[in-house]
Amino acid sequence: MAREGGARRVPARAESVGGRRSSSRNKVPGASPRLLSGLPVCPPPPCLAKAMASKLLRAVILGPPGSGKGTVCQRIAQSFGLQHLSSGHFLRENIKANTEVGDMAKQSIEKGLLVPDHVITRLMMSELESRRGQHWLLDGFPRTLVQAEALDKICELDLVITLNIPFETLKDRLSRRWIHPASGRVYNLDFNPPHVHGVDDITGEPLVQQEDDKPEAVAARLRQYKDVAKPVIELYKSRGVLHQFSGTETNKIWPYVYTLFSNKITPIQSKEAY
């Protein structure tokens, strides 16, 4: 698969611009002065809009289990017309279809292990190959440095965002999370409950709580994520494409995420839609 065109470097983090710390009077959790100055978003000049339309956006979202990645991804995909490519969704599809990749992944999952790098990379490279002409947002991949290096071989990323959520908040969210296994739809009993307790809104099928979402397993999952994700985050930070957002409520960080993406791709839906 041929490597795609390069991406222009952008500020490294939401809290830091050009290597300098932002002044305290401009600080808003999860937003840089550049993002704040861009609100409200004005339509780009015609020449820039044309360039934005012709450039295929390559973006990644990182975050620990329970950080709200799925909700943020859904909003980004609908607001900017991006393909939301979830590694978890593709794994479930392959496991259900009993493919070779699905069988290998299932063996690891049943043992409580992470899906091996070569298995998930093979799966995601195949999915990306079929979407070469589309804007996309990766969710759940890359998770390790090996996976990030594999992704490097086929494209350069324009944006990487990471969601920073307090440890205690994550533990509480995960212990209150229920899932519809067939679709991967996620519910939270506190802020996104199903219409009928224990039942999927769309299919009416029963919801389940994953074994690793139970309180005794959550702490181990979060420690594992931190250890594995740190070098990936540092890699993208060093390249100047990482933007960090801190907060416990999606609605509060959403305007800044929307503005960030608006600087790279023309929106098809207003941020006020949410």
PDB file of C-alpha atoms in Angstrom:
ATOM      1  CA  MET A   1       0.000   0.000   0.000  1.00  0.00           C
ATOM      2  CA  ALA A   2       1.601   3.281  -1.083  1.00  0.00           C
ATOM      3  CA  ARG A   3       2.438   5.916   1.484  1.00  0.00           C
ATOM      4  CA  GLU A   4       0.178   8.950   1.296  1.00  0.00           C
ATOM      5  CA  GLY A   5       1.189  12.584   1.059  1.00  0.00           C
ATOM      6  CA  GLY A   6       2.750  14.442   3.979  1.00  0.00           C
ATOM      7  CA  ALA A   7       0.929  16.606   6.487  1.00  0.00           C
ATOM      8  CA  ARG A   8       1.775  20.120   7.637  1.00  0.00           C
ATOM      9  CA  ARG A   9       3.049  20.338  11.220  1.00  0.00           C
ATOM     10  CA  VAL A  10       0.695  21.858  13.769  1.00  0.00           C
ATOM     11  CA  PRO A  11       1.020  22.901  17.431  1.00  0.00           C
ATOM     12  CA  ALA A  12       2.016  20.004  19.664  1.00  0.00           C
ATOM     13  CA  ARG A  13      -0.610  20.113  22.413  1.00  0.00           C
ATOM     14  CA  ALA A  14      -3.723  21.914  23.418  1.00  0.00           C
ATOM     15  CA  GLU A  15      -1.893  23.179  26.517  1.00  0.00           C
ATOM     16  CA  SER A  16       1.258  24.224  24.660  1.00  0.00           C
ATOM     17  CA  VAL A  17       1.777  26.074  21.388  1.00  0.00           C
ATOM     18  CA  GLY A  18       5.075  26.178  19.545  1.00  0.00           C
ATOM     19  CA  GLY A  19       6.915  24.867  22.604  1.00  0.00           C
ATOM     20  CA  ARG A  20       5.833  27.777  24.838  1.00  0.00           C
ATOM     21  CA  ARG A  21       3.407  27.487  27.728  1.00  0.00           C
ATOM     22  CA  SER A  22       0.232  29.485  27.291  1.00  0.00           C
ATOM     23  CA  SER A  23      -0.510  32.247  29.780  1.00  0.00           C
ATOM     24  CA  SER A  24      -2.739  31.345  32.727  1.00  0.00           C
ATOM     25  CA  ARG A  25      -5.384  33.897  31.808  1.00  0.00           C
ATOM     26  CA  ASN A  26      -5.976  32.082  28.504  1.00  0.00           C
ATOM     27  CA  LYS A  27      -6.187  28.587  29.934  1.00  0.00           C
ATOM     28  CA  VAL A  28      -9.331  26.582  29.368  1.00  0.00           C
ATOM     29  CA  PRO A  29      -9.230  22.831  30.030  1.00  0.00           C
ATOM     30  CA  GLY A  30      -8.533  21.054  26.772  1.00  0.00           C
ATOM     31  CA  ALA A  31      -8.205  24.154  24.596  1.00  0.00           C
ATOM     32  CA  SER A  32      -5.259  26.159  23.306  1.00  0.00           C
ATOM     33  CA  PRO A  33      -5.198  29.947  22.777  1.00  0.00           C
ATOM     34  CA  ARG A  34      -5.181  29.219  19.055  1.00  0.00           C
ATOM     35  CA  LEU A  35      -8.384  27.223  19.385  1.00  0.00           C
ATOM     36  CA  LEU A  36     -10.017  29.868  21.537  1.00  0.00           C
ATOM     37  CA  SER A  37      -9.135  32.607  19.108  1.00  0.00           C
ATOM     38  CA  GLY A  38     -10.777  30.538  16.366  1.00  0.00           C
ATOM     39  CA  LEU A  39     -14.217  30.632  18.007  1.00  0.00           C
ATOM     40  CA  PRO A  40     -16.596  31.161  16.350  1.00  0.00           C
ATOM     41  CA  VAL A  41     -15.362  29.385  13.252  1.00  0.00           C
ATOM     42  CA  CYS A  42     -15.453  31.580  10.147  1.00  0.00           C
ATOM     43  CA  PRO A  43     -15.754  30.084   6.664  1.00  0.00           C
ATOM     44  CA  PRO A  44     -12.264  29.609   5.172  1.00  0.00           C
ATOM     45  CA  PRO A  45     -11.215  31.700   2.150  1.00  0.00           C
ATOM     46  CA  PRO A  46     -12.181  30.096  -1.185  1.00  0.00           C
ATOM     47  CA  CYS A  47      -8.603  29.066  -2.003  1.00  0.00           C
ATOM     48  CA  LEU A  48      -8.160  27.430   1.420  1.00  0.00           C
ATOM     49  CA  ALA A  49     -11.560  25.765   1.244  1.00  0.00           C
ATOM     50  CA  LYS A  50     -10.619  24.222  -2.105  1.00  0.00           C
ATOM     51  CA  ALA A  51      -7.345  22.915  -0.694  1.00  0.00           C
ATOM     52  CA  MET A  52      -9.121  21.515   2.359  1.00  0.00           C
ATOM     53  CA  ALA A  53     -11.648  19.760   0.142  1.00  0.00           C
ATOM     54  CA  SER A  54      -8.945  18.086  -1.975  1.00  0.00           C
ATOM     55  CA  LYS A  55      -6.809  16.929   0.980  1.00  0.00           C
ATOM     56  CA  LEU A  56      -7.903  13.681   2.563  1.00  0.00           C
ATOM     57  CA  LEU A  57      -7.906  14.013   6.338  1.00  0.00           C
ATOM     58  CA  ARG A  58      -6.128  11.363   8.391  1.00  0.00           C
ATOM     59  CA  ALA A  59      -6.925  11.542  12.109  1.00  0.00           C
ATOM     60  CA  VAL A  60      -6.633   9.371  15.218  1.00  0.00           C
ATOM     61  CA  ILE A  61      -8.339   9.561  18.603  1.00  0.00           C
ATOM     62  CA  LEU A  62      -6.609   8.152  21.679  1.00  0.00           C
ATOM     63  CA  GLY A  63      -7.958   7.687  25.165  1.00  0.00           C
ATOM     64  CA  PRO A  64      -8.318   5.114  27.928  1.00  0.00           C
ATOM     65  CA  PRO A  65     -11.344   2.839  28.300  1.00  0.00           C
ATOM     66  CA  GLY A  66     -14.346   4.874  29.418  1.00  0.00           C
ATOM     67  CA  SER A  67     -12.965   8.214  28.206  1.00  0.00           C
ATOM     68  CA  GLY A  68     -15.871   8.824  25.826  1.00  0.00           C
ATOM     69  CA  LYS A  69     -13.990   8.228  22.570  1.00  0.00           C
ATOM     70  CA  GLY A  70     -17.018   6.646  20.935  1.00  0.00           C
ATOM     71  CA  THR A  71     -19.250   9.657  21.587  1.00  0.00           C
ATOM     72  CA  VAL A  72     -16.622  12.137  20.382  1.00  0.00           C
ATOM     73  CA  CYS A  73     -15.937  10.034  17.274  1.00  0.00           C
ATOM     74  CA  GLN A  74     -19.626   9.924  16.407  1.00  0.00           C
ATOM     75  CA  ARG A  75     -19.867  13.704  16.603  1.00  0.00           C
ATOM     76  CA  ILE A  76     -16.721  14.237  14.528  1.00  0.00           C
ATOM     77  CA  ALA A  77     -17.856  11.767  11.871  1.00  0.00           C
ATOM     78  CA  GLN A  78     -21.291  13.367  11.539  1.00  0.00           C
ATOM     79  CA  SER A  79     -20.006  16.955  11.641  1.00  0.00           C
ATOM     80  CA  PHE A  80     -17.235  16.525   9.066  1.00  0.00           C
ATOM     81  CA  GLY A  81     -18.252  13.544   6.948  1.00  0.00           C
ATOM     82  CA  LEU A  82     -15.393  11.344   8.140  1.00  0.00           C
ATOM     83  CA  GLN A  83     -15.436   7.561   8.199  1.00  0.00           C
ATOM     84  CA  HIS A  84     -15.281   6.419  11.845  1.00  0.00           C
ATOM     85  CA  LEU A  85     -13.048   3.348  11.768  1.00  0.00           C
ATOM     86  CA  SER A  86     -13.255   1.503  15.084  1.00  0.00           C
ATOM     87  CA  SER A  87     -10.859  -1.395  15.609  1.00  0.00           C
ATOM     88  CA  GLY A  88     -13.260  -2.841  18.178  1.00  0.00           C
ATOM     89  CA  HIS A  89     -16.106  -2.853  15.656  1.00  0.00           C
ATOM     90  CA  PHE A  90     -13.994  -4.592  13.012  1.00  0.00           C
ATOM     91  CA  LEU A  91     -12.798  -7.166  15.551  1.00  0.00           C
ATOM     92  CA  ARG A  92     -16.371  -7.986  16.550  1.00  0.00           C
ATOM     93  CA  GLU A  93     -17.365  -8.373  12.898  1.00  0.00           C
ATOM     94  CA  ASN A  94     -14.482 -10.746  12.205  1.00  0.00           C
ATOM     95  CA  ILE A  95     -15.053 -12.788  15.351  1.00  0.00           C
ATOM     96  CA  LYS A  96     -18.730 -13.159  14.468  1.00  0.00           C
ATOM     97  CA  ALA A  97     -17.843 -14.193  10.903  1.00  0.00           C
ATOM     98  CA  ASN A  98     -15.219 -16.699  12.135  1.00  0.00           C
ATOM     99  CA  THR A  99     -12.514 -15.263   9.885  1.00  0.00           C
ATOM    100  CA  GLU A 100      -8.873 -16.208  10.399  1.00  0.00           C
ATOM    101  CA  VAL A 101      -8.165 -12.820  11.975  1.00  0.00           C
ATOM    102  CA  GLY A 102     -11.299 -13.100  14.092  1.00  0.00           C
ATOM    103  CA  ASP A 103     -10.323 -16.525  15.394  1.00  0.00           C
ATOM    104  CA  MET A 104      -6.826 -15.333  16.336  1.00  0.00           C
ATOM    105  CA  ALA A 105      -8.251 -12.278  18.093  1.00  0.00           C
ATOM    106  CA  LYS A 106     -10.847 -14.360  19.937  1.00  0.00           C
ATOM    107  CA  GLN A 107      -8.173 -16.646  21.368  1.00  0.00           C
ATOM    108  CA  SER A 108      -6.369 -13.666  22.915  1.00  0.00           C
ATOM    109  CA  ILE A 109      -9.531 -11.998  24.201  1.00  0.00           C
ATOM    110  CA  GLU A 110     -10.742 -15.192  25.873  1.00  0.00           C
ATOM    111  CA  LYS A 111      -7.428 -15.377  27.747  1.00  0.00           C
ATOM    112  CA  GLY A 112      -7.758 -11.774  28.899  1.00  0.00           C
ATOM    113  CA  LEU A 113      -4.878 -10.644  26.691  1.00  0.00           C
ATOM    114  CA  LEU A 114      -4.531  -7.775  24.241  1.00  0.00           C
ATOM    115  CA  VAL A 115      -4.988  -8.735  20.614  1.00  0.00           C
ATOM    116  CA  PRO A 116      -1.426  -9.210  19.242  1.00  0.00           C
ATOM    117  CA  ASP A 117       0.042  -6.357  17.223  1.00  0.00           C
ATOM    118  CA  HIS A 118       0.373  -8.413  14.037  1.00  0.00           C
ATOM    119  CA  VAL A 119      -3.292  -9.489  14.185  1.00  0.00           C
ATOM    120  CA  ILE A 120      -4.860  -6.071  14.733  1.00  0.00           C
ATOM    121  CA  THR A 121      -2.421  -4.434  12.302  1.00  0.00           C
ATOM    122  CA  ARG A 122      -3.298  -6.922   9.570  1.00  0.00           C
ATOM    123  CA  LEU A 123      -6.991  -6.246  10.133  1.00  0.00           C
ATOM    124  CA  MET A 124      -6.681  -2.453  10.130  1.00  0.00           C
ATOM    125  CA  MET A 125      -4.358  -2.306   7.109  1.00  0.00           C
ATOM    126  CA  SER A 126      -6.979  -4.217   5.143  1.00  0.00           C
ATOM    127  CA  GLU A 127      -9.742  -1.831   6.236  1.00  0.00           C
ATOM    128  CA  LEU A 128      -7.649   1.246   5.425  1.00  0.00           C
ATOM    129  CA  GLU A 129      -6.717  -0.132   2.005  1.00  0.00           C
ATOM    130  CA  SER A 130     -10.404  -0.230   1.080  1.00  0.00           C
ATOM    131  CA  ARG A 131     -10.869   3.395   2.156  1.00  0.00           C
ATOM    132  CA  ARG A 132      -7.926   5.113   0.487  1.00  0.00           C
ATOM    133  CA  GLY A 133     -10.170   7.716  -1.138  1.00  0.00           C
ATOM    134  CA  GLN A 134     -12.055   8.705   2.021  1.00  0.00           C
ATOM    135  CA  HIS A 135     -11.488  10.989   4.995  1.00  0.00           C
ATOM    136  CA  TRP A 136     -11.155   8.848   8.109  1.00  0.00           C
ATOM    137  CA  LEU A 137     -10.857   8.887  11.887  1.00  0.00           C
ATOM    138  CA  LEU A 138      -9.204   5.915  13.590  1.00  0.00           C
ATOM    139  CA  ASP A 139     -10.530   4.790  16.962  1.00  0.00           C
ATOM    140  CA  GLY A 140      -8.683   2.098  18.948  1.00  0.00           C
ATOM    141  CA  PHE A 141      -5.739   1.928  16.548  1.00  0.00           C
ATOM    142  CA  PRO A 142      -2.845   2.426  16.922  1.00  0.00           C
ATOM    143  CA  ARG A 143      -2.644   1.365  20.576  1.00  0.00           C
ATOM    144  CA  THR A 144       1.025   0.417  20.699  1.00  0.00           C
ATOM    145  CA  LEU A 145       4.249   1.797  19.273  1.00  0.00           C
ATOM    146  CA  VAL A 146       4.519  -1.201  16.941  1.00  0.00           C
ATOM    147  CA  GLN A 147       1.063  -0.425  15.544  1.00  0.00           C
ATOM    148  CA  ALA A 148       1.924   3.273  15.183  1.00  0.00           C
ATOM    149  CA  GLU A 149       5.057   2.398  13.222  1.00  0.00           C
ATOM    150  CA  ALA A 150       3.009   0.157  10.925  1.00  0.00           C
ATOM    151  CA  LEU A 151       0.581   3.015  10.290  1.00  0.00           C
ATOM    152  CA  ASP A 152       3.550   5.281   9.485  1.00  0.00           C
ATOM    153  CA  LYS A 153       4.332   3.118   6.479  1.00  0.00           C
ATOM    154  CA  ILE A 154       1.094   3.943   4.691  1.00  0.00           C
ATOM    155  CA  CYS A 155       0.244   7.531   5.671  1.00  0.00           C
ATOM    156  CA  GLU A 156       1.120  10.609   7.697  1.00  0.00           C
ATOM    157  CA  LEU A 157      -1.433  11.787  10.232  1.00  0.00           C
ATOM    158  CA  ASP A 158      -2.870  15.296  10.208  1.00  0.00           C
ATOM    159  CA  LEU A 159      -4.399  15.236  13.693  1.00  0.00           C
ATOM    160  CA  VAL A 160      -4.150  13.088  16.796  1.00  0.00           C
ATOM    161  CA  ILE A 161      -6.340  13.922  19.763  1.00  0.00           C
ATOM    162  CA  THR A 162      -6.146  12.318  23.178  1.00  0.00           C
ATOM    163  CA  LEU A 163      -8.768  12.514  25.920  1.00  0.00           C
ATOM    164  CA  ASN A 164      -7.461  12.899  29.467  1.00  0.00           C
ATOM    165  CA  ILE A 165      -9.976  11.869  32.127  1.00  0.00           C
ATOM    166  CA  PRO A 166      -9.326  11.536  35.901  1.00  0.00           C
ATOM    167  CA  PHE A 167      -8.638   7.968  37.015  1.00  0.00           C
ATOM    168  CA  GLU A 168     -11.511   7.870  39.511  1.00  0.00           C
ATOM    169  CA  THR A 169     -13.966   9.122  36.893  1.00  0.00           C
ATOM    170  CA  LEU A 170     -12.913   6.372  34.504  1.00  0.00           C
ATOM    171  CA  LYS A 171     -13.323   3.679  37.142  1.00  0.00           C
ATOM    172  CA  ASP A 172     -16.840   4.887  37.900  1.00  0.00           C
ATOM    173  CA  ARG A 173     -17.817   5.157  34.225  1.00  0.00           C
ATOM    174  CA  LEU A 174     -16.602   1.692  33.337  1.00  0.00           C
ATOM    175  CA  SER A 175     -18.333   0.045  36.259  1.00  0.00           C
ATOM    176  CA  ARG A 176     -21.610   1.641  35.088  1.00  0.00           C
ATOM    177  CA  ARG A 177     -21.182   0.709  31.418  1.00  0.00           C
ATOM    178  CA  TRP A 178     -23.370  -1.805  29.579  1.00  0.00           C
ATOM    179  CA  ILE A 179     -22.949  -2.943  25.975  1.00  0.00           C
ATOM    180  CA  HIS A 180     -25.052  -4.374  23.161  1.00  0.00           C
ATOM    181  CA  PRO A 181     -22.674  -7.141  21.988  1.00  0.00           C
ATOM    182  CA  ALA A 182     -23.850  -7.443  18.385  1.00  0.00           C
ATOM    183  CA  SER A 183     -23.469  -3.753  17.491  1.00  0.00           C
ATOM    184  CA  GLY A 184     -21.006  -2.503  20.094  1.00  0.00           C
ATOM    185  CA  ARG A 185     -23.413   0.217  21.229  1.00  0.00           C
ATOM    186  CA  VAL A 186     -22.388   1.482  24.650  1.00  0.00           C
ATOM    187  CA  TYR A 187     -24.681   2.741  27.408  1.00  0.00           C
ATOM    188  CA  ASN A 188     -23.867   4.314  30.759  1.00  0.00           C
ATOM    189  CA  LEU A 189     -26.409   4.113  33.548  1.00  0.00           C
ATOM    190  CA  ASP A 190     -25.607   7.670  34.674  1.00  0.00           C
ATOM    191  CA  PHE A 191     -25.448   9.844  31.545  1.00  0.00           C
ATOM    192  CA  ASN A 192     -26.475   7.642  28.604  1.00  0.00           C
ATOM    193  CA  PRO A 193     -28.932   5.047  29.954  1.00  0.00           C
ATOM    194  CA  PRO A 194     -31.056   2.830  27.672  1.00  0.00           C
ATOM    195  CA  HIS A 195     -34.733   3.730  27.388  1.00  0.00           C
ATOM    196  CA  VAL A 196     -35.576   0.425  29.058  1.00  0.00           C
ATOM    197  CA  HIS A 197     -33.196  -0.872  31.706  1.00  0.00           C
ATOM    198  CA  GLY A 198     -31.024  -3.709  30.402  1.00  0.00           C
ATOM    199  CA  VAL A 199     -32.364  -3.517  26.837  1.00  0.00           C
ATOM    200  CA  ASP A 200     -30.817  -2.107  23.641  1.00  0.00           C
ATOM    201  CA  ASP A 201     -32.759   0.909  22.326  1.00  0.00           C
ATOM    202  CA  ILE A 202     -32.707  -0.197  18.677  1.00  0.00           C
ATOM    203  CA  THR A 203     -32.993  -3.987  18.664  1.00  0.00           C
ATOM    204  CA  GLY A 204     -34.634  -4.664  22.022  1.00  0.00           C
ATOM    205  CA  GLU A 205     -31.963  -7.275  22.695  1.00  0.00           C
ATOM    206  CA  PRO A 206     -30.418  -7.656  26.167  1.00  0.00           C
ATOM    207  CA  LEU A 207     -27.398  -5.612  27.241  1.00  0.00           C
ATOM    208  CA  VAL A 208     -24.420  -7.151  29.006  1.00  0.00           C
ATOM    209  CA  GLN A 209     -21.636  -5.905  31.240  1.00  0.00           C
ATOM    210  CA  GLN A 210     -18.228  -6.999  30.010  1.00  0.00           C
ATOM    211  CA  GLU A 211     -16.094  -8.935  32.458  1.00  0.00           C
ATOM    212  CA  ASP A 212     -13.319  -6.354  32.178  1.00  0.00           C
ATOM    213  CA  ASP A 213     -15.779  -3.529  32.941  1.00  0.00           C
ATOM    214  CA  LYS A 214     -16.507  -4.958  36.360  1.00  0.00           C
ATOM    215  CA  PRO A 215     -14.918  -2.966  39.216  1.00  0.00           C
ATOM    216  CA  GLU A 216     -12.253  -5.522  40.075  1.00  0.00           C
ATOM    217  CA  ALA A 217     -10.889  -5.526  36.507  1.00  0.00           C
ATOM    218  CA  VAL A 218     -11.061  -1.808  35.736  1.00  0.00           C
ATOM    219  CA  ALA A 219      -7.943  -0.696  37.630  1.00  0.00           C
ATOM    220  CA  ALA A 220      -5.788  -3.268  35.834  1.00  0.00           C
ATOM    221  CA  ARG A 221      -7.137  -2.187  32.431  1.00  0.00           C
ATOM    222  CA  LEU A 222      -6.367   1.463  33.096  1.00  0.00           C
ATOM    223  CA  ARG A 223      -2.815   0.712  34.254  1.00  0.00           C
ATOM    224  CA  GLN A 224      -2.269  -1.409  31.169  1.00  0.00           C
ATOM    225  CA  TYR A 225      -3.521   1.361  28.882  1.00  0.00           C
ATOM    226  CA  LYS A 226      -1.254   3.941  30.511  1.00  0.00           C
ATOM    227  CA  ASP A 227       1.849   1.773  30.099  1.00  0.00           C
ATOM    228  CA  VAL A 228       1.135   0.892  26.469  1.00  0.00           C
ATOM    229  CA  ALA A 229      -0.158   4.280  25.293  1.00  0.00           C
ATOM    230  CA  LYS A 230       2.569   6.490  26.768  1.00  0.00           C
ATOM    231  CA  PRO A 231       5.171   5.920  23.997  1.00  0.00           C
ATOM    232  CA  VAL A 232       2.482   6.369  21.315  1.00  0.00           C
ATOM    233  CA  ILE A 233       1.422   9.693  22.826  1.00  0.00           C
ATOM    234  CA  GLU A 234       5.046  10.816  23.096  1.00  0.00           C
ATOM    235  CA  LEU A 235       5.659   9.882  19.455  1.00  0.00           C
ATOM    236  CA  TYR A 236       2.811  12.028  18.140  1.00  0.00           C
ATOM    237  CA  LYS A 237       3.647  14.822  20.566  1.00  0.00           C
ATOM    238  CA  SER A 238       7.190  14.956  19.165  1.00  0.00           C
ATOM    239  CA  ARG A 239       5.771  15.288  15.647  1.00  0.00           C
ATOM    240  CA  GLY A 240       3.569  18.228  16.547  1.00  0.00           C
ATOM    241  CA  VAL A 241       0.247  16.596  15.653  1.00  0.00           C
ATOM    242  CA  LEU A 242      -1.014  15.798  19.164  1.00  0.00           C
ATOM    243  CA  HIS A 243      -3.801  17.794  20.820  1.00  0.00           C
ATOM    244  CA  GLN A 244      -4.829  16.956  24.378  1.00  0.00           C
ATOM    245  CA  PHE A 245      -8.288  17.602  25.809  1.00  0.00           C
ATOM    246  CA  SER A 246      -9.035  17.361  29.514  1.00  0.00           C
ATOM    247  CA  GLY A 247     -12.488  17.204  31.038  1.00  0.00           C
ATOM    248  CA  THR A 248     -15.195  14.867  32.211  1.00  0.00           C
ATOM    249  CA  GLU A 249     -18.048  16.112  30.000  1.00  0.00           C
ATOM    250  CA  THR A 250     -18.140  15.696  26.233  1.00  0.00           C
ATOM    251  CA  ASN A 251     -20.357  18.758  25.776  1.00  0.00           C
ATOM    252  CA  LYS A 252     -17.712  20.996  27.359  1.00  0.00           C
ATOM    253  CA  ILE A 253     -14.771  19.866  25.238  1.00  0.00           C
ATOM    254  CA  TRP A 254     -16.771  19.444  22.024  1.00  0.00           C
ATOM    255  CA  PRO A 255     -16.600  23.121  20.859  1.00  0.00           C
ATOM    256  CA  TYR A 256     -12.786  22.974  20.981  1.00  0.00           C
ATOM    257  CA  VAL A 257     -12.594  19.618  19.209  1.00  0.00           C
ATOM    258  CA  TYR A 258     -14.949  20.990  16.543  1.00  0.00           C
ATOM    259  CA  THR A 259     -12.808  24.092  16.050  1.00  0.00           C
ATOM    260  CA  LEU A 260      -9.643  22.029  15.754  1.00  0.00           C
ATOM    261  CA  PHE A 261     -11.103  19.873  12.994  1.00  0.00           C
ATOM    262  CA  SER A 262     -12.631  22.917  11.276  1.00  0.00           C
ATOM    263  CA  ASN A 263      -9.101  24.188  10.690  1.00  0.00           C
ATOM    264  CA  LYS A 264      -8.381  21.061   8.647  1.00  0.00           C
ATOM    265  CA  ILE A 265     -11.636  20.121   6.927  1.00  0.00           C
ATOM    266  CA  THR A 266     -14.815  21.993   6.027  1.00  0.00           C
ATOM    267  CA  PRO A 267     -17.704  21.095   8.382  1.00  0.00           C
ATOM    268  CA  ILE A 268     -20.954  19.740   6.987  1.00  0.00           C
ATOM    269  CA  GLN A 269     -22.845  20.273  10.233  1.00  0.00           C
ATOM    270  CA  SER A 270     -22.821  23.024  12.865  1.00  0.00           C
ATOM    271  CA  LYS A 271     -21.310  22.290  16.259  1.00  0.00           C
ATOM    272  CA  GLU A 272     -24.568  23.552  17.777  1.00  0.00           C
ATOM    273  CA  ALA A 273     -26.235  20.400  16.408  1.00  0.00           C
ATOM    274  CA  TYR A 274     -25.192  18.857  19.700  1.00  0.00           C
TER     275      TYR A 274
END
